[in-house]
Coordinates of C-alpha atoms in Angstrom, one line a residue:
G193 CA -59.8 79.0 -121.5
F194 CA -59.0 79.8 -125.0
P195 CA -56.7 82.7 -125.8
E196 CA -58.0 85.8 -127.4
D197 CA -56.5 88.2 -129.9
I198 CA -54.1 90.7 -128.5
S199 CA -55.1 94.4 -128.6
P200 CA -52.9 96.3 -131.0
G201 CA -50.7 98.8 -129.2
C202 CA -50.9 97.1 -125.8
F203 CA -48.4 94.3 -126.5
R204 CA -44.8 94.2 -127.8
D205 CA -44.2 93.0 -131.3
A206 CA -42.7 89.6 -132.1
A207 CA -39.1 90.9 -132.1
Q208 CA -39.5 92.5 -128.7
V209 CA -41.1 89.4 -127.3
A210 CA -38.2 87.3 -128.6
N211 CA -35.8 89.7 -127.0
S212 CA -37.6 89.3 -123.7
Q213 CA -36.5 85.7 -123.4
S214 CA -33.2 86.8 -121.9
I215 CA -33.1 87.1 -118.1
V216 CA -32.4 90.7 -117.1
I217 CA -30.5 92.2 -114.2
V218 CA -32.1 95.2 -112.6
T219 CA -31.4 97.6 -109.8
K220 CA -33.9 97.0 -107.0
G221 CA -35.6 99.4 -104.8
S222 CA -37.6 98.5 -101.7
Y223 CA -41.0 99.0 -100.1
P224 CA -41.3 100.9 -96.8
D225 CA -41.6 97.5 -95.1
G226 CA -38.1 96.7 -96.3
A227 CA -39.1 94.0 -98.8
L228 CA -36.9 93.9 -101.9
H229 CA -38.6 95.3 -104.9
P230 CA -37.6 97.0 -108.2
G231 CA -39.6 100.1 -107.5
P232 CA -42.7 101.7 -109.1
M233 CA -43.9 100.8 -112.6
N234 CA -43.7 103.4 -115.3
W235 CA -47.0 103.5 -117.2
A236 CA -47.2 104.5 -120.9
P237 CA -50.2 104.8 -123.2
C238 CA -51.1 101.8 -125.4
G239 CA -54.1 102.2 -127.6
P240 CA -56.8 104.7 -127.0
L241 CA -57.9 103.4 -123.5
A242 CA -55.1 101.5 -121.9
Q243 CA -51.7 101.9 -120.3
R244 CA -48.9 99.4 -120.3
A245 CA -46.0 98.9 -117.9
E246 CA -43.4 96.3 -116.8
L247 CA -43.1 95.0 -113.3
I248 CA -39.6 93.7 -112.6
V249 CA -39.7 90.7 -110.2
P250 CA -37.1 88.2 -108.9
L251 CA -36.7 85.1 -111.1
D252 CA -36.4 83.1 -108.0
Y253 CA -38.1 84.5 -104.9
L254 CA -35.9 82.3 -102.7
A255 CA -32.9 84.3 -104.2
P256 CA -34.3 87.8 -104.6
E257 CA -30.8 89.3 -105.1
G258 CA -30.3 87.3 -108.2
R259 CA -31.7 87.5 -111.7
H260 CA -35.0 89.2 -112.5
V261 CA -37.7 89.1 -115.1
A262 CA -40.1 91.6 -116.5
V263 CA -43.9 91.0 -116.1
E264 CA -46.1 92.6 -118.7
V265 CA -49.0 94.6 -117.3
V266 CA -51.9 96.5 -118.9
R267 CA -54.4 98.7 -117.1
Y268 CA -57.7 100.3 -118.1
S269 CA -58.1 102.9 -115.4
T270 CA -61.5 103.6 -113.9
R271 CA -63.6 106.2 -115.7
D272 CA -65.0 107.7 -112.5
S273 CA -62.5 108.3 -109.7
A274 CA -65.3 109.2 -107.3
K275 CA -66.8 105.8 -107.7
R276 CA -63.6 103.8 -107.7
K277 CA -63.6 100.6 -105.6
G278 CA -60.2 99.3 -106.4
V279 CA -58.5 97.0 -108.9
L280 CA -60.0 94.0 -110.7
L281 CA -57.4 91.6 -112.1
V282 CA -58.4 89.3 -115.0
N283 CA -56.9 86.0 -116.1
P284 CA -58.3 83.6 -118.8
G285 CA -56.3 80.5 -117.9
G286 CA -54.6 78.1 -120.3
P287 CA -52.0 77.9 -119.0
G288 CA -50.6 79.8 -121.9
S289 CA -53.4 82.2 -122.8
S290 CA -52.6 85.9 -122.9
A291 CA -54.3 87.8 -120.0
I292 CA -53.6 91.1 -121.8
G293 CA -55.3 89.9 -125.0
Y294 CA -58.2 88.4 -123.1
L295 CA -58.9 91.6 -121.2
S296 CA -59.0 93.6 -124.4
S297 CA -61.5 91.2 -126.0
A298 CA -63.6 91.0 -122.8
L299 CA -63.8 94.8 -122.3
S300 CA -67.4 95.0 -123.5
R301 CA -68.6 92.4 -121.0
L302 CA -66.8 94.2 -118.2
E303 CA -68.4 97.5 -119.2
P304 CA -70.7 97.7 -116.2
L305 CA -67.6 97.7 -113.9
R306 CA -65.6 100.3 -115.8
D307 CA -66.6 103.2 -113.5
E308 CA -65.7 101.3 -110.3
F309 CA -62.5 99.4 -111.1
D310 CA -59.2 99.7 -112.7
L311 CA -59.2 96.6 -115.0
V312 CA -55.7 95.0 -114.9
A313 CA -54.1 92.0 -116.7
F314 CA -50.6 90.7 -116.2
E315 CA -49.0 87.9 -118.1
P316 CA -48.2 84.9 -115.9
R317 CA -44.8 83.2 -116.0
G318 CA -44.0 81.7 -119.4
V319 CA -46.6 83.5 -121.3
A320 CA -45.8 85.9 -124.2
G321 CA -44.3 89.1 -122.9
T322 CA -43.2 87.6 -119.6
T323 CA -40.0 85.7 -120.6
T324 CA -41.8 83.3 -123.0
V325 CA -41.4 79.5 -122.9
D326 CA -40.2 78.3 -126.3
C327 CA -39.7 74.6 -127.1
S328 CA -39.8 74.3 -130.9
S329 CA -39.8 76.3 -134.1
N330 CA -42.0 73.8 -135.9
M331 CA -44.5 71.6 -134.1
D332 CA -45.8 69.8 -137.2
A333 CA -44.2 66.5 -136.4
Y334 CA -45.3 66.7 -132.8
Y335 CA -49.0 67.1 -133.7
A336 CA -48.8 64.4 -136.3
V337 CA -48.2 61.8 -133.6
D338 CA -51.0 59.4 -132.7
W339 CA -51.3 59.8 -128.9
S340 CA -53.4 56.7 -128.7
P341 CA -50.8 54.3 -130.1
D342 CA -52.0 50.9 -131.5
T343 CA -48.6 49.5 -132.5
P344 CA -45.0 49.5 -131.0
A345 CA -43.9 51.8 -133.8
E346 CA -46.6 54.4 -132.9
H347 CA -45.7 54.1 -129.3
Q348 CA -42.1 54.7 -130.0
A349 CA -42.9 57.7 -132.2
M350 CA -44.9 59.2 -129.4
V351 CA -42.0 58.7 -126.9
T352 CA -39.6 60.2 -129.4
A353 CA -41.8 63.2 -130.0
S354 CA -42.2 63.8 -126.2
R355 CA -38.4 63.5 -125.6
D356 CA -37.6 65.8 -128.6
F357 CA -40.1 68.4 -127.3
A358 CA -38.5 68.3 -123.8
T359 CA -35.0 68.6 -125.3
G360 CA -36.1 71.6 -127.3
C361 CA -37.6 73.2 -124.2
V362 CA -34.4 72.9 -122.3
A363 CA -32.3 74.1 -125.2
R364 CA -34.4 77.1 -126.1
T365 CA -35.8 78.2 -122.6
G366 CA -33.0 77.1 -120.3
D367 CA -33.3 77.1 -116.5
Y368 CA -36.3 79.5 -116.7
L369 CA -38.3 76.3 -116.9
E370 CA -37.7 75.9 -113.2
F371 CA -39.6 79.1 -112.4
I372 CA -42.8 79.0 -114.4
S373 CA -45.2 77.3 -111.9
G374 CA -48.5 78.8 -110.8
R375 CA -46.9 79.4 -107.4
D376 CA -44.3 81.6 -109.0
S377 CA -47.0 83.6 -110.9
V378 CA -48.9 84.0 -107.6
L379 CA -45.9 85.7 -106.1
D380 CA -45.7 88.0 -109.1
M381 CA -49.4 88.7 -108.5
E382 CA -48.7 89.8 -105.0
E383 CA -45.8 92.0 -106.1
L384 CA -48.2 93.6 -108.6
R385 CA -50.7 94.3 -105.8
K386 CA -48.0 96.1 -103.9
A387 CA -46.8 98.0 -106.9
L388 CA -50.4 99.2 -107.6
G389 CA -50.7 100.4 -104.0
E390 CA -53.8 98.4 -103.2
E391 CA -54.6 96.9 -99.8
T392 CA -56.9 94.3 -101.4
I393 CA -57.7 93.2 -105.0
S394 CA -60.7 91.7 -106.8
Y395 CA -60.0 88.9 -109.3
L396 CA -61.8 87.2 -112.2
G397 CA -60.1 83.9 -113.0
L398 CA -61.2 81.4 -115.7
S399 CA -60.1 77.8 -116.1
Y400 CA -56.4 77.7 -115.1
G401 CA -56.9 81.2 -113.9
T402 CA -58.9 79.7 -111.0
Y403 CA -55.8 77.8 -110.0
L404 CA -53.9 81.0 -109.7
G405 CA -56.7 82.6 -107.8
A406 CA -57.1 79.7 -105.4
L407 CA -53.4 79.6 -104.7
Y408 CA -53.4 83.4 -104.1
A409 CA -56.3 83.3 -101.8
D410 CA -54.7 80.5 -99.8
R411 CA -51.3 82.3 -99.6
F412 CA -52.5 85.9 -99.2
P413 CA -56.1 85.6 -97.8
E414 CA -56.1 89.1 -96.2
R415 CA -55.5 90.6 -99.7
V416 CA -58.8 89.2 -101.2
R417 CA -61.6 91.7 -101.6
A418 CA -63.8 89.6 -104.0
F419 CA -62.7 86.6 -106.2
V420 CA -64.7 84.9 -108.9
L421 CA -63.3 81.5 -110.0
D422 CA -65.1 80.1 -113.1
G423 CA -64.2 76.7 -114.5
A424 CA -62.4 75.5 -111.5
V425 CA -59.1 73.6 -111.4
D426 CA -58.9 71.5 -108.2
P427 CA -55.4 72.1 -106.6
S428 CA -55.7 69.1 -104.4
L429 CA -55.3 66.7 -107.4
D430 CA -52.1 65.5 -108.8
G431 CA -51.5 65.2 -112.6
S432 CA -52.9 61.6 -112.9
E433 CA -56.0 62.4 -110.8
W434 CA -56.6 65.5 -112.8
Q435 CA -56.3 63.7 -116.2
R436 CA -58.7 61.1 -114.9
M437 CA -61.3 63.8 -114.0
Q438 CA -60.8 65.6 -117.3
A439 CA -61.1 62.3 -119.3
T440 CA -64.4 61.6 -117.7
G441 CA -65.5 65.2 -118.4
F442 CA -64.7 65.1 -122.1
E443 CA -66.3 61.7 -122.3
A444 CA -69.5 63.0 -120.8
S445 CA -69.6 65.9 -123.1
L446 CA -69.0 63.7 -126.1
Q447 CA -71.9 61.5 -125.1
A448 CA -74.2 64.5 -124.7
F449 CA -73.1 65.6 -128.2
L450 CA -73.8 62.1 -129.6
K451 CA -77.2 61.9 -127.8
E452 CA -78.2 65.2 -129.4
C453 CA -77.2 63.9 -132.8
D454 CA -79.3 60.7 -132.2
E455 CA -82.3 62.8 -131.3
S456 CA -82.0 65.0 -134.4
A457 CA -83.4 63.8 -137.8
S458 CA -81.0 66.2 -139.5
C459 CA -77.7 65.2 -137.9
A460 CA -75.2 65.4 -140.7
F461 CA -72.9 62.5 -140.1
R462 CA -75.0 59.8 -138.5
G463 CA -76.6 58.1 -141.5
S464 CA -78.4 54.9 -140.6
A465 CA -76.1 54.0 -137.7
T466 CA -76.2 55.4 -134.2
A467 CA -74.3 58.6 -133.6
E468 CA -71.6 56.8 -131.6
E469 CA -71.2 54.0 -134.2
A470 CA -70.9 56.6 -137.0
F471 CA -68.4 58.7 -134.9
D472 CA -66.2 55.7 -134.1
A473 CA -66.2 54.6 -137.7
I474 CA -65.1 58.0 -139.0
L475 CA -62.3 58.3 -136.4
E476 CA -61.1 54.7 -137.0
E477 CA -61.0 55.4 -140.7
I478 CA -58.9 58.5 -140.2
D479 CA -56.6 56.5 -137.8
S480 CA -56.0 53.8 -140.4
E481 CA -55.8 56.1 -143.4
P482 CA -55.2 59.9 -142.8
L483 CA -57.1 62.2 -145.0
P484 CA -55.0 64.4 -147.4
V485 CA -55.7 68.1 -147.0
G486 CA -53.6 70.1 -149.5
G487 CA -50.0 69.1 -148.7
R488 CA -50.9 68.0 -145.2
L489 CA -52.7 65.0 -143.6
L490 CA -55.5 64.9 -141.1
G491 CA -54.5 62.0 -138.9
A492 CA -55.5 60.6 -135.5
G493 CA -53.7 63.3 -133.5
E494 CA -55.2 66.2 -135.4
A495 CA -58.7 64.6 -135.4
F496 CA -58.5 64.1 -131.6
N497 CA -57.6 67.8 -131.1
A498 CA -60.5 68.8 -133.3
V499 CA -63.0 66.8 -131.4
A500 CA -61.8 68.0 -128.0
A501 CA -61.7 71.6 -129.1
S502 CA -65.3 71.5 -130.4
L503 CA -66.6 70.2 -127.1
Y504 CA -65.5 73.4 -125.3
N505 CA -68.5 75.4 -126.6
R506 CA -71.9 73.9 -127.2
Q507 CA -73.3 76.9 -129.1
T508 CA -70.5 77.1 -131.7
G509 CA -68.4 74.0 -131.3
W510 CA -71.0 71.3 -131.5
P511 CA -72.4 72.4 -134.9
A512 CA -68.9 72.8 -136.3
L513 CA -68.0 69.3 -135.2
E514 CA -71.1 67.8 -136.7
N515 CA -70.3 69.4 -140.1
A516 CA -66.6 68.5 -139.8
L517 CA -67.5 64.8 -139.1
A518 CA -69.9 64.8 -142.1
Q519 CA -67.1 66.1 -144.3
A520 CA -64.6 63.6 -143.0
K521 CA -67.1 60.8 -143.6
L522 CA -67.0 61.8 -147.3
G523 CA -63.2 61.9 -147.3
F524 CA -62.7 65.6 -146.8
G525 CA -60.7 66.7 -143.8
V526 CA -60.5 70.5 -144.4
Q527 CA -62.9 71.6 -141.7
M528 CA -61.6 69.2 -139.0
L529 CA -58.0 70.2 -139.7
A530 CA -59.0 73.9 -139.5
I531 CA -60.5 73.3 -136.0
H532 CA -57.3 71.6 -135.0
D533 CA -55.2 74.4 -136.3
R534 CA -57.2 77.1 -134.3
F535 CA -57.0 75.0 -131.2
I536 CA -53.3 74.5 -131.1
G537 CA -52.4 78.0 -132.5
R538 CA -51.1 77.0 -136.0
T539 CA -50.9 80.4 -137.7
G540 CA -49.3 79.3 -141.1
P541 CA -47.1 76.6 -142.7
Q542 CA -44.8 75.2 -140.0
T543 CA -45.7 78.3 -137.9
Y544 CA -47.3 78.1 -134.4
S545 CA -47.9 80.3 -131.5
D546 CA -46.2 79.2 -128.3
R547 CA -49.5 78.7 -126.6
H548 CA -49.5 74.9 -126.5
E549 CA -45.8 74.7 -125.7
I550 CA -46.4 77.0 -122.7
Y551 CA -49.4 74.9 -121.6
L552 CA -47.4 71.6 -121.7
A553 CA -44.3 73.1 -119.9
I554 CA -46.3 74.9 -117.1
S555 CA -48.4 71.8 -116.5
C556 CA -45.2 69.9 -115.8
A557 CA -44.2 72.6 -113.3
D558 CA -47.5 72.5 -111.5
L559 CA -48.6 68.8 -111.5
S560 CA -46.8 65.6 -110.7
F561 CA -47.2 62.8 -113.3
P562 CA -45.8 59.2 -113.4
D563 CA -42.0 59.1 -113.2
T564 CA -41.6 56.2 -115.6
L565 CA -42.8 55.3 -119.1
E566 CA -44.4 52.2 -117.6
G567 CA -46.3 54.4 -115.3
F568 CA -47.7 56.4 -118.2
D569 CA -48.6 53.2 -120.0
A570 CA -50.5 52.0 -116.9
L571 CA -52.3 55.4 -116.6
A572 CA -53.3 55.1 -120.3
T573 CA -54.8 51.7 -119.7
S574 CA -56.6 52.9 -116.6
L575 CA -58.0 56.0 -118.1
A576 CA -59.2 54.2 -121.2
S577 CA -61.4 52.1 -119.0
V578 CA -63.4 55.2 -117.8
S579 CA -63.1 57.2 -121.1
P580 CA -62.7 55.1 -124.2
H581 CA -62.6 58.1 -126.5
F582 CA -60.2 60.3 -124.5
G583 CA -58.5 58.4 -121.8
R584 CA -55.4 57.2 -123.6
E585 CA -54.7 60.5 -125.4
L586 CA -55.0 62.5 -122.2
A587 CA -52.9 60.0 -120.2
Y588 CA -50.0 60.6 -122.7
E589 CA -50.6 64.3 -123.1
H590 CA -47.9 65.1 -120.6
L591 CA -45.5 62.4 -121.4
N592 CA -43.0 65.2 -122.1
C593 CA -42.9 65.8 -118.3
L594 CA -40.9 62.6 -118.0
Y595 CA -38.0 64.2 -119.9
L596 CA -38.1 67.7 -118.4
P597 CA -35.9 68.7 -115.5
Q598 CA -38.7 70.4 -113.6
V599 CA -39.6 69.4 -110.1
P600 CA -43.4 69.8 -109.7
R601 CA -44.9 70.9 -106.4
D602 CA -47.0 68.4 -104.5
A603 CA -50.7 68.8 -104.8
Q604 CA -52.4 70.1 -101.7
P605 CA -55.9 71.4 -100.7
V606 CA -56.4 75.1 -100.2
S607 CA -58.5 76.8 -97.5
G608 CA -58.1 80.5 -98.0
A609 CA -58.9 81.0 -94.3
G610 CA -59.6 84.6 -93.6
A611 CA -60.1 85.6 -97.2
G612 CA -62.9 87.9 -98.5
P613 CA -65.8 86.4 -100.3
I614 CA -65.2 84.0 -103.2
V615 CA -67.7 82.8 -105.8
V616 CA -66.8 79.5 -107.5
I617 CA -68.7 78.9 -110.8
G618 CA -69.2 75.5 -112.2
S619 CA -70.7 74.5 -115.5
L620 CA -72.8 71.3 -115.2
L621 CA -71.3 69.7 -118.3
D622 CA -67.9 71.4 -118.6
P623 CA -65.5 69.0 -120.5
A624 CA -62.2 70.6 -119.6
T625 CA -62.8 71.5 -115.9
P626 CA -65.6 69.2 -114.8
Y627 CA -68.3 70.3 -112.4
S628 CA -67.0 68.0 -109.7
S629 CA -63.8 70.1 -109.7
A630 CA -65.8 73.2 -108.9
E631 CA -67.6 71.4 -106.2
S632 CA -64.3 70.3 -104.6
L633 CA -62.8 73.8 -104.8
A634 CA -65.8 75.4 -103.3
A635 CA -65.7 72.9 -100.4
Q636 CA -62.0 73.7 -99.8
L637 CA -62.2 77.5 -99.8
E638 CA -63.8 78.6 -96.5
S639 CA -65.3 81.8 -97.7
S640 CA -66.6 80.5 -101.0
T641 CA -70.1 80.0 -102.5
L642 CA -70.8 77.7 -105.4
L643 CA -72.8 79.1 -108.3
T644 CA -74.0 76.5 -110.9
W645 CA -74.5 77.1 -114.6
L646 CA -76.7 74.4 -116.1
G647 CA -74.7 74.6 -119.3
S648 CA -72.6 72.4 -121.5
S649 CA -69.6 74.5 -122.2
H650 CA -66.2 75.3 -120.7
V651 CA -66.7 78.2 -118.3
A652 CA -69.9 80.2 -117.9
W653 CA -68.7 83.8 -117.9
G654 CA -69.5 85.4 -121.2
K655 CA -71.9 82.7 -122.2
S656 CA -74.8 83.3 -119.8
D657 CA -76.5 86.6 -119.1
C658 CA -77.5 85.2 -115.7
I659 CA -73.9 84.4 -114.7
N660 CA -72.7 87.7 -116.1
A661 CA -75.2 89.7 -114.0
A662 CA -74.4 87.7 -110.9
V663 CA -70.6 88.3 -111.3
V664 CA -71.0 92.1 -111.9
K665 CA -73.3 92.4 -108.9
F666 CA -70.8 90.5 -106.7
F667 CA -67.8 92.6 -107.7
D668 CA -69.8 95.9 -107.6
D669 CA -71.7 95.5 -104.3
L670 CA -70.2 92.3 -102.7
I671 CA -73.6 90.6 -103.0
V672 CA -72.9 86.9 -102.9
P673 CA -75.4 84.6 -104.7
P674 CA -77.5 82.5 -102.3
A675 CA -76.2 79.1 -101.6
G676 CA -77.5 76.6 -104.2
S677 CA -78.0 79.2 -106.9
T678 CA -78.2 78.1 -110.5
C679 CA -78.4 79.8 -113.9
P680 CA -80.1 78.2 -116.9
E681 CA -78.2 77.4 -120.1

């Protein structure tokens, strides 16, 4: 999922976030069951509707007496205590997106549940406000790399950029890198449930948020009241398998975009060629001679990000990509570079959010990738055979993992045996989390039902009135959609 703007008043300013990167020592209390815990959270107002607090948790749950970190939490309390049904946690995924920012932006869509639930967001490990991952002060050189190298020099530049990124992560983030996996965040999630005093929780997870939800349901099934997992990440896949699935997903979405262009007399970039021929020619031209944009260049790496970002949302992204390609065909890269900048969080000259750095680092903690450069090269060749437009770039996307000290957990299926009802939502043409991943996750989770959106965008929640209504009904009354249910685009 894409990150949203952070609500003013409910998040610390840049200086406070920077200060949070030190690991803190705290005095711990305990629960009645004797489990080590830092004690209750102290809530303070933030903005007109919400409250903010910090939850202090062990850095390493295997050494609970050691260092601790602060988890940022924001709560919108129920408006009607007589109707209250519990807590609904929300996470938009990424990894790297702010759950607190997303909850603020999604409040209107959650309006039908405001009387029944406390709406709560916490920042997972590594995300701003929860001891942020930081790998570089300027990512310009990293994004200028061609991640589908055609020459030995381009290949070496890619390797150098990946190694430099990893070196920066270690230098700027330290051994915190060893404690930012989804499994660590799931343990924080359970500590939050305890601190909130809830026997069970409800949860809305999008994209990578489905991974956290699936792991939680598998680890703490008795604590699941009602979970919705939209845009599913399949925890049974390793990194190479996941990149293969994602490459085929993006390729399918691109082909659908190109087909729509071929069928439209007004498609802006096609000309007399087929849409795919025109698309390939434009991207090849950018690869061979990057387009100047002010004092910057639109090269192959930036163009790839712009294309991938545009495929996330058919309603807004596809028209924007069509116009950006038409501009690029004429030698103007302004619009395509702007799409790239929004996607990777470039906020100004040599200034970036940490979002993509967090994404890359957490992926290395969660997923296992090839352990040699030759292994990545072989993966690139393999993925290019199933996805000529995305395979090589996606294969090398996590090359930095080769140079990080993290030890990823082995992929394994989940079952969630004994959990409350779970609804898995899959979009039929989701590029980032393909429909087959939703099918797989729904098959693994014993108490789950698959709800299908016949759409062509990443995640369905917020894009389909039918899906929104089904989700609200499920959370409110525990009414599970009938097996085989679909919602139109």
